[in-house]
Amino acid sequence: SQQGEEDPQALSIQEGENATMNCSYKTSINNLQWYRQNSGRGLVHLILIRSNEREKHSGRLRVTLDTSKKSSSLLITASRAADTASYFCATVDRGNTPLVFGKGTRLSVIA
Amino acid sequence: DARVTQTPRDKVTEMGQEVTMRCQPILGHNTVFWYRQTMMQGLELLAYFRNRAPLDDSGMPKDRFSAEMPDATLATLKIQPSEPRDSAVYFCASALLGFTSSYNEQFFGPGTRLTVL
């Protein structure tokens, strides 16, 4: 199985700024998903992008996927204090192995 | 609103004791996952079930861990005997998957924080 690896490990920004997190993986994928985890809570699904898609939007979230570089990015625009959380990418490979999560990016948005 | 529930939310026990964690998946979901989260290892997949049948438990230490789904509304994860290194947050997640679908959105429970002294 493969594991997505997020970069950076931690990110601190001011409210209103954009936050960009990156994810790299090793093998061919079926889809890639981003999740958010608030402190002390379970993970919440944010967005899924399939291997034949290059970009996807959901509200203030924008996800890109570059399968040639085996990487994805998550952009949160106009960040808010409530966006403070850990963000994880997870991949489903071509063999349809279930999600394998990276260790996440800890985002702090300072009001 | 539909959500995954887990009990207990917190468990403190002594080394050697048996620990049982329970999960109620979202009604109608046919796939259930157990994860363990620690600072060092991140989120690890321990086992998962589809239509109550175990599909893969290779992530689980077999000698002390066991996972079952006695019915469609209950999944259990048991540790016997527990050890301090088992201290972690254990998450259950459920999903609805068709036979030709890839794994899509998973819905996570709030987790069980286990501390083994």
PDB file of C-alpha atoms in Angstrom:
ATOM      1  CA  SER A   1       0.000   0.000   0.000  1.00  0.00           C
ATOM      2  CA  GLN A   2       1.090   3.544  -0.479  1.00  0.00           C
ATOM      3  CA  GLN A   3       0.917   6.527   1.768  1.00  0.00           C
ATOM      4  CA  GLY A   4       0.286  10.136   0.907  1.00  0.00           C
ATOM      5  CA  GLU A   5       2.791  12.522   2.441  1.00  0.00           C
ATOM      6  CA  GLU A   6       1.700  16.041   3.227  1.00  0.00           C
ATOM      7  CA  ASP A   7       3.911  19.075   3.125  1.00  0.00           C
ATOM      8  CA  PRO A   8       4.455  21.214   5.126  1.00  0.00           C
ATOM      9  CA  GLN A   9       3.996  19.429   8.441  1.00  0.00           C
ATOM     10  CA  ALA A  10       2.792  22.659  10.006  1.00  0.00           C
ATOM     11  CA  LEU A  11       1.590  25.977   8.614  1.00  0.00           C
ATOM     12  CA  SER A  12       0.666  29.176  10.424  1.00  0.00           C
ATOM     13  CA  ILE A  13      -1.067  32.038   8.615  1.00  0.00           C
ATOM     14  CA  GLN A  14      -3.141  35.134   9.318  1.00  0.00           C
ATOM     15  CA  GLU A  15      -6.875  35.143   8.870  1.00  0.00           C
ATOM     16  CA  GLY A  16      -7.797  36.152   5.339  1.00  0.00           C
ATOM     17  CA  GLU A  17      -4.657  34.698   3.781  1.00  0.00           C
ATOM     18  CA  ASN A  18      -4.633  31.659   1.534  1.00  0.00           C
ATOM     19  CA  ALA A  19      -3.275  28.337   2.759  1.00  0.00           C
ATOM     20  CA  THR A  20      -1.697  25.795   0.441  1.00  0.00           C
ATOM     21  CA  MET A  21      -0.896  22.230   1.429  1.00  0.00           C
ATOM     22  CA  ASN A  22       0.737  19.640  -0.754  1.00  0.00           C
ATOM     23  CA  CYS A  23       0.526  15.888  -0.939  1.00  0.00           C
ATOM     24  CA  SER A  24       2.831  13.460  -2.718  1.00  0.00           C
ATOM     25  CA  TYR A  25       2.295   9.756  -3.294  1.00  0.00           C
ATOM     26  CA  LYS A  26       4.195   6.921  -4.884  1.00  0.00           C
ATOM     27  CA  THR A  27       2.060   4.729  -7.144  1.00  0.00           C
ATOM     28  CA  SER A  28      -0.835   5.013  -9.577  1.00  0.00           C
ATOM     29  CA  ILE A  29      -4.082   6.009  -7.983  1.00  0.00           C
ATOM     30  CA  ASN A  30      -7.801   5.660  -8.570  1.00  0.00           C
ATOM     31  CA  ASN A  31      -8.605   8.758  -6.563  1.00  0.00           C
ATOM     32  CA  LEU A  32      -7.173  11.090  -3.942  1.00  0.00           C
ATOM     33  CA  GLN A  33      -9.138  12.540  -1.055  1.00  0.00           C
ATOM     34  CA  TRP A  34      -8.602  15.335   1.431  1.00  0.00           C
ATOM     35  CA  TYR A  35      -9.888  15.216   4.991  1.00  0.00           C
ATOM     36  CA  ARG A  36      -9.899  17.669   7.880  1.00  0.00           C
ATOM     37  CA  GLN A  37      -9.514  16.789  11.542  1.00  0.00           C
ATOM     38  CA  ASN A  38     -10.304  19.243  14.283  1.00  0.00           C
ATOM     39  CA  SER A  39      -8.583  18.684  17.605  1.00  0.00           C
ATOM     40  CA  GLY A  40     -10.118  15.760  19.483  1.00  0.00           C
ATOM     41  CA  ARG A  41     -12.474  14.851  16.653  1.00  0.00           C
ATOM     42  CA  GLY A  42     -12.748  12.335  13.852  1.00  0.00           C
ATOM     43  CA  LEU A  43     -11.806  13.083  10.268  1.00  0.00           C
ATOM     44  CA  VAL A  44     -14.254  14.830   7.976  1.00  0.00           C
ATOM     45  CA  HIS A  45     -14.209  14.324   4.225  1.00  0.00           C
ATOM     46  CA  LEU A  46     -13.596  17.521   2.261  1.00  0.00           C
ATOM     47  CA  ILE A  47     -13.169  16.647  -1.379  1.00  0.00           C
ATOM     48  CA  LEU A  48     -12.347  13.780  -3.733  1.00  0.00           C
ATOM     49  CA  ILE A  49     -10.515  14.099  -7.022  1.00  0.00           C
ATOM     50  CA  ARG A  50     -10.309  11.225  -9.490  1.00  0.00           C
ATOM     51  CA  SER A  51      -7.214  10.308 -11.449  1.00  0.00           C
ATOM     52  CA  ASN A  52      -8.697  11.672 -14.693  1.00  0.00           C
ATOM     53  CA  GLU A  53      -9.452  15.065 -13.141  1.00  0.00           C
ATOM     54  CA  ARG A  54      -6.986  17.913 -12.818  1.00  0.00           C
ATOM     55  CA  GLU A  55      -8.807  20.414 -10.657  1.00  0.00           C
ATOM     56  CA  LYS A  56     -11.829  20.522  -8.433  1.00  0.00           C
ATOM     57  CA  HIS A  57     -13.525  23.222  -6.377  1.00  0.00           C
ATOM     58  CA  SER A  58     -15.757  23.157  -3.347  1.00  0.00           C
ATOM     59  CA  GLY A  59     -16.579  26.484  -1.741  1.00  0.00           C
ATOM     60  CA  ARG A  60     -13.281  28.013  -0.600  1.00  0.00           C
ATOM     61  CA  LEU A  61     -11.397  24.812  -1.362  1.00  0.00           C
ATOM     62  CA  ARG A  62      -9.491  24.156  -4.557  1.00  0.00           C
ATOM     63  CA  VAL A  63      -7.749  20.854  -5.175  1.00  0.00           C
ATOM     64  CA  THR A  64      -5.387  20.107  -8.011  1.00  0.00           C
ATOM     65  CA  LEU A  65      -3.970  16.797  -9.100  1.00  0.00           C
ATOM     66  CA  ASP A  66      -0.885  16.172 -11.195  1.00  0.00           C
ATOM     67  CA  THR A  67      -0.618  12.460 -11.858  1.00  0.00           C
ATOM     68  CA  SER A  68       2.643  12.878 -13.786  1.00  0.00           C
ATOM     69  CA  LYS A  69       4.254  14.294 -10.656  1.00  0.00           C
ATOM     70  CA  LYS A  70       2.195  12.139  -8.336  1.00  0.00           C
ATOM     71  CA  SER A  71       1.171  15.157  -6.329  1.00  0.00           C
ATOM     72  CA  SER A  72      -1.879  17.102  -5.234  1.00  0.00           C
ATOM     73  CA  SER A  73      -2.424  20.435  -3.581  1.00  0.00           C
ATOM     74  CA  LEU A  74      -5.196  21.774  -1.407  1.00  0.00           C
ATOM     75  CA  LEU A  75      -5.762  25.517  -1.433  1.00  0.00           C
ATOM     76  CA  ILE A  76      -7.980  27.173   1.160  1.00  0.00           C
ATOM     77  CA  THR A  77      -8.767  30.722   0.148  1.00  0.00           C
ATOM     78  CA  ALA A  78      -9.589  33.574   2.538  1.00  0.00           C
ATOM     79  CA  SER A  79      -8.818  31.437   5.560  1.00  0.00           C
ATOM     80  CA  ARG A  80     -10.726  31.760   8.800  1.00  0.00           C
ATOM     81  CA  ALA A  81      -9.850  30.905  12.381  1.00  0.00           C
ATOM     82  CA  ALA A  82     -12.329  28.025  12.111  1.00  0.00           C
ATOM     83  CA  ASP A  83     -10.115  26.453   9.423  1.00  0.00           C
ATOM     84  CA  THR A  84      -7.544  25.675  12.113  1.00  0.00           C
ATOM     85  CA  ALA A  85      -7.201  21.898  11.968  1.00  0.00           C
ATOM     86  CA  SER A  86      -5.057  19.093  10.607  1.00  0.00           C
ATOM     87  CA  TYR A  87      -5.496  18.263   6.950  1.00  0.00           C
ATOM     88  CA  PHE A  88      -4.825  14.821   5.541  1.00  0.00           C
ATOM     89  CA  CYS A  89      -4.599  13.468   2.055  1.00  0.00           C
ATOM     90  CA  ALA A  90      -5.467   9.853   1.378  1.00  0.00           C
ATOM     91  CA  THR A  91      -5.165   7.747  -1.728  1.00  0.00           C
ATOM     92  CA  VAL A  92      -7.018   4.811  -3.233  1.00  0.00           C
ATOM     93  CA  ASP A  93      -4.731   2.935  -5.570  1.00  0.00           C
ATOM     94  CA  ARG A  94      -5.539   1.200  -8.847  1.00  0.00           C
ATOM     95  CA  GLY A  95      -6.012  -2.063  -7.026  1.00  0.00           C
ATOM     96  CA  ASN A  96      -8.790  -0.346  -5.077  1.00  0.00           C
ATOM     97  CA  THR A  97      -6.987  -0.701  -1.793  1.00  0.00           C
ATOM     98  CA  PRO A  98      -8.764   1.417   0.811  1.00  0.00           C
ATOM     99  CA  LEU A  99      -7.562   4.797   1.906  1.00  0.00           C
ATOM    100  CA  VAL A 100      -4.021   5.149   3.192  1.00  0.00           C
ATOM    101  CA  PHE A 101      -3.505   8.393   5.039  1.00  0.00           C
ATOM    102  CA  GLY A 102      -0.482  10.627   5.383  1.00  0.00           C
ATOM    103  CA  LYS A 103       0.501  12.227   8.687  1.00  0.00           C
ATOM    104  CA  GLY A 104      -1.192  15.494   7.889  1.00  0.00           C
ATOM    105  CA  THR A 105      -0.505  19.215   7.824  1.00  0.00           C
ATOM    106  CA  ARG A 106      -1.357  21.158  10.976  1.00  0.00           C
ATOM    107  CA  LEU A 107      -2.836  24.471   9.921  1.00  0.00           C
ATOM    108  CA  SER A 108      -3.153  27.341  12.373  1.00  0.00           C
ATOM    109  CA  VAL A 109      -5.113  30.393  11.283  1.00  0.00           C
ATOM    110  CA  ILE A 110      -4.501  33.343  13.555  1.00  0.00           C
ATOM    111  CA  ALA A 111      -7.257  35.907  13.955  1.00  0.00           C
TER     112      ALA A 111
ATOM    113  CA  ASP B   1     -28.583  13.322  11.265  1.00  0.00           C
ATOM    114  CA  ALA B   2     -26.733  10.112  10.442  1.00  0.00           C
ATOM    115  CA  ARG B   3     -23.367   9.652  12.082  1.00  0.00           C
ATOM    116  CA  VAL B   4     -20.957   6.975  13.230  1.00  0.00           C
ATOM    117  CA  THR B   5     -20.974   6.473  16.985  1.00  0.00           C
ATOM    118  CA  GLN B   6     -18.238   4.961  19.115  1.00  0.00           C
ATOM    119  CA  THR B   7     -18.139   3.878  22.732  1.00  0.00           C
ATOM    120  CA  PRO B   8     -16.493   4.461  25.067  1.00  0.00           C
ATOM    121  CA  ARG B   9     -15.093   7.884  24.211  1.00  0.00           C
ATOM    122  CA  ASP B  10     -12.312   7.516  26.739  1.00  0.00           C
ATOM    123  CA  LYS B  11     -10.866   4.425  28.352  1.00  0.00           C
ATOM    124  CA  VAL B  12      -8.097   4.174  30.917  1.00  0.00           C
ATOM    125  CA  THR B  13      -7.008   0.696  31.838  1.00  0.00           C
ATOM    126  CA  GLU B  14      -4.089  -1.177  33.254  1.00  0.00           C
ATOM    127  CA  MET B  15      -1.691  -3.307  31.308  1.00  0.00           C
ATOM    128  CA  GLY B  16      -2.969  -6.832  30.844  1.00  0.00           C
ATOM    129  CA  GLN B  17      -6.644  -5.921  30.941  1.00  0.00           C
ATOM    130  CA  GLU B  18      -9.059  -6.635  28.130  1.00  0.00           C
ATOM    131  CA  VAL B  19     -10.402  -3.637  26.216  1.00  0.00           C
ATOM    132  CA  THR B  20     -13.443  -3.685  23.958  1.00  0.00           C
ATOM    133  CA  MET B  21     -14.328  -0.752  21.719  1.00  0.00           C
ATOM    134  CA  ARG B  22     -17.642  -0.541  19.920  1.00  0.00           C
ATOM    135  CA  CYS B  23     -18.783   1.194  16.795  1.00  0.00           C
ATOM    136  CA  GLN B  24     -22.198   1.729  15.275  1.00  0.00           C
ATOM    137  CA  PRO B  25     -21.816   2.519  11.563  1.00  0.00           C
ATOM    138  CA  ILE B  26     -24.237   4.686   9.651  1.00  0.00           C
ATOM    139  CA  LEU B  27     -27.381   2.720   8.870  1.00  0.00           C
ATOM    140  CA  GLY B  28     -27.172   1.274   5.377  1.00  0.00           C
ATOM    141  CA  HIS B  29     -23.396   1.539   5.055  1.00  0.00           C
ATOM    142  CA  ASN B  30     -21.832  -1.752   4.053  1.00  0.00           C
ATOM    143  CA  THR B  31     -18.158  -1.160   4.800  1.00  0.00           C
ATOM    144  CA  VAL B  32     -16.593  -0.519   8.190  1.00  0.00           C
ATOM    145  CA  PHE B  33     -13.002   0.437   8.925  1.00  0.00           C
ATOM    146  CA  TRP B  34     -10.947   0.506  12.111  1.00  0.00           C
ATOM    147  CA  TYR B  35      -8.035   2.950  12.372  1.00  0.00           C
ATOM    148  CA  ARG B  36      -5.513   3.756  15.068  1.00  0.00           C
ATOM    149  CA  GLN B  37      -3.989   7.219  15.373  1.00  0.00           C
ATOM    150  CA  THR B  38      -0.813   8.123  17.241  1.00  0.00           C
ATOM    151  CA  MET B  39       1.532  11.070  16.984  1.00  0.00           C
ATOM    152  CA  MET B  40       4.387   8.858  15.842  1.00  0.00           C
ATOM    153  CA  GLN B  41       2.639   6.643  13.294  1.00  0.00           C
ATOM    154  CA  GLY B  42      -0.211   8.840  12.185  1.00  0.00           C
ATOM    155  CA  LEU B  43      -3.414   7.137  11.065  1.00  0.00           C
ATOM    156  CA  GLU B  44      -3.041   3.396  10.509  1.00  0.00           C
ATOM    157  CA  LEU B  45      -5.664   1.111   8.995  1.00  0.00           C
ATOM    158  CA  LEU B  46      -6.103  -1.887  11.281  1.00  0.00           C
ATOM    159  CA  ALA B  47      -8.932  -3.821   9.621  1.00  0.00           C
ATOM    160  CA  TYR B  48     -12.014  -3.437   7.485  1.00  0.00           C
ATOM    161  CA  PHE B  49     -15.222  -5.304   6.805  1.00  0.00           C
ATOM    162  CA  ARG B  50     -17.563  -5.379   3.862  1.00  0.00           C
ATOM    163  CA  ASN B  51     -21.073  -6.662   4.354  1.00  0.00           C
ATOM    164  CA  ARG B  52     -19.854  -7.842   7.786  1.00  0.00           C
ATOM    165  CA  ALA B  53     -17.144 -10.071   6.304  1.00  0.00           C
ATOM    166  CA  PRO B  54     -13.540  -9.258   7.193  1.00  0.00           C
ATOM    167  CA  LEU B  55     -11.649  -8.216   4.063  1.00  0.00           C
ATOM    168  CA  ASP B  56      -8.284  -7.333   5.490  1.00  0.00           C
ATOM    169  CA  ASP B  57      -6.879  -7.251   8.986  1.00  0.00           C
ATOM    170  CA  SER B  58      -3.218  -7.280   8.038  1.00  0.00           C
ATOM    171  CA  GLY B  59      -2.659  -3.978   9.835  1.00  0.00           C
ATOM    172  CA  MET B  60      -3.636  -5.481  13.146  1.00  0.00           C
ATOM    173  CA  PRO B  61      -1.361  -7.291  15.633  1.00  0.00           C
ATOM    174  CA  LYS B  62      -3.012 -10.716  15.471  1.00  0.00           C
ATOM    175  CA  ASP B  63      -1.835 -12.040  18.770  1.00  0.00           C
ATOM    176  CA  ARG B  64      -3.757  -9.524  20.845  1.00  0.00           C
ATOM    177  CA  PHE B  65      -6.213  -7.693  18.587  1.00  0.00           C
ATOM    178  CA  SER B  66      -9.451  -9.004  17.155  1.00  0.00           C
ATOM    179  CA  ALA B  67     -12.184  -7.296  15.161  1.00  0.00           C
ATOM    180  CA  GLU B  68     -15.698  -8.551  14.520  1.00  0.00           C
ATOM    181  CA  MET B  69     -19.064  -7.463  13.194  1.00  0.00           C
ATOM    182  CA  PRO B  70     -21.688  -9.489  15.042  1.00  0.00           C
ATOM    183  CA  ASP B  71     -24.390  -7.684  13.080  1.00  0.00           C
ATOM    184  CA  ALA B  72     -24.763  -4.858  10.596  1.00  0.00           C
ATOM    185  CA  THR B  73     -25.210  -2.269  13.347  1.00  0.00           C
ATOM    186  CA  LEU B  74     -22.233  -3.175  15.516  1.00  0.00           C
ATOM    187  CA  ALA B  75     -18.509  -3.515  14.983  1.00  0.00           C
ATOM    188  CA  THR B  76     -16.127  -4.350  17.824  1.00  0.00           C
ATOM    189  CA  LEU B  77     -12.394  -4.086  18.298  1.00  0.00           C
ATOM    190  CA  LYS B  78     -10.938  -6.017  21.166  1.00  0.00           C
ATOM    191  CA  ILE B  79      -7.468  -5.962  22.687  1.00  0.00           C
ATOM    192  CA  GLN B  80      -6.480  -8.767  25.019  1.00  0.00           C
ATOM    193  CA  PRO B  81      -4.171  -8.352  26.819  1.00  0.00           C
ATOM    194  CA  SER B  82      -3.626  -4.617  26.459  1.00  0.00           C
ATOM    195  CA  GLU B  83      -0.162  -3.061  26.599  1.00  0.00           C
ATOM    196  CA  PRO B  84       1.028   0.534  27.119  1.00  0.00           C
ATOM    197  CA  ARG B  85       2.058   0.732  23.438  1.00  0.00           C
ATOM    198  CA  ASP B  86      -1.615   0.274  22.494  1.00  0.00           C
ATOM    199  CA  SER B  87      -2.355   3.745  23.875  1.00  0.00           C
ATOM    200  CA  ALA B  88      -3.818   5.700  20.967  1.00  0.00           C
ATOM    201  CA  VAL B  89      -7.056   7.043  19.560  1.00  0.00           C
ATOM    202  CA  TYR B  90      -9.033   4.361  17.761  1.00  0.00           C
ATOM    203  CA  PHE B  91     -11.399   5.476  15.017  1.00  0.00           C
ATOM    204  CA  CYS B  92     -14.156   3.638  13.298  1.00  0.00           C
ATOM    205  CA  ALA B  93     -15.345   4.783   9.880  1.00  0.00           C
ATOM    206  CA  SER B  94     -18.095   3.570   7.586  1.00  0.00           C
ATOM    207  CA  ALA B  95     -18.839   3.932   3.893  1.00  0.00           C
ATOM    208  CA  LEU B  96     -21.353   2.806   1.312  1.00  0.00           C
ATOM    209  CA  LEU B  97     -19.679   1.053  -1.580  1.00  0.00           C
ATOM    210  CA  GLY B  98     -21.122  -0.731  -4.596  1.00  0.00           C
ATOM    211  CA  PHE B  99     -19.402  -3.770  -6.064  1.00  0.00           C
ATOM    212  CA  THR B 100     -17.836  -1.747  -8.841  1.00  0.00           C
ATOM    213  CA  SER B 101     -17.183   1.419  -6.881  1.00  0.00           C
ATOM    214  CA  SER B 102     -13.820   2.502  -5.697  1.00  0.00           C
ATOM    215  CA  TYR B 103     -13.486   3.652  -2.138  1.00  0.00           C
ATOM    216  CA  ASN B 104     -15.057   7.054  -1.842  1.00  0.00           C
ATOM    217  CA  GLU B 105     -16.056   9.136   1.142  1.00  0.00           C
ATOM    218  CA  GLN B 106     -15.611   7.623   4.576  1.00  0.00           C
ATOM    219  CA  PHE B 107     -17.539   8.868   7.592  1.00  0.00           C
ATOM    220  CA  PHE B 108     -15.545   8.813  10.802  1.00  0.00           C
ATOM    221  CA  GLY B 109     -16.716   8.388  14.356  1.00  0.00           C
ATOM    222  CA  PRO B 110     -15.419  10.606  17.183  1.00  0.00           C
ATOM    223  CA  GLY B 111     -12.878   8.017  18.299  1.00  0.00           C
ATOM    224  CA  THR B 112     -12.039   6.155  21.493  1.00  0.00           C
ATOM    225  CA  ARG B 113      -9.034   7.529  23.360  1.00  0.00           C
ATOM    226  CA  LEU B 114      -7.335   4.543  24.977  1.00  0.00           C
ATOM    227  CA  THR B 115      -4.715   4.901  27.692  1.00  0.00           C
ATOM    228  CA  VAL B 116      -3.024   1.752  28.947  1.00  0.00           C
ATOM    229  CA  LEU B 117      -1.032   2.288  32.145  1.00  0.00           C
TER     230      LEU B 117
END
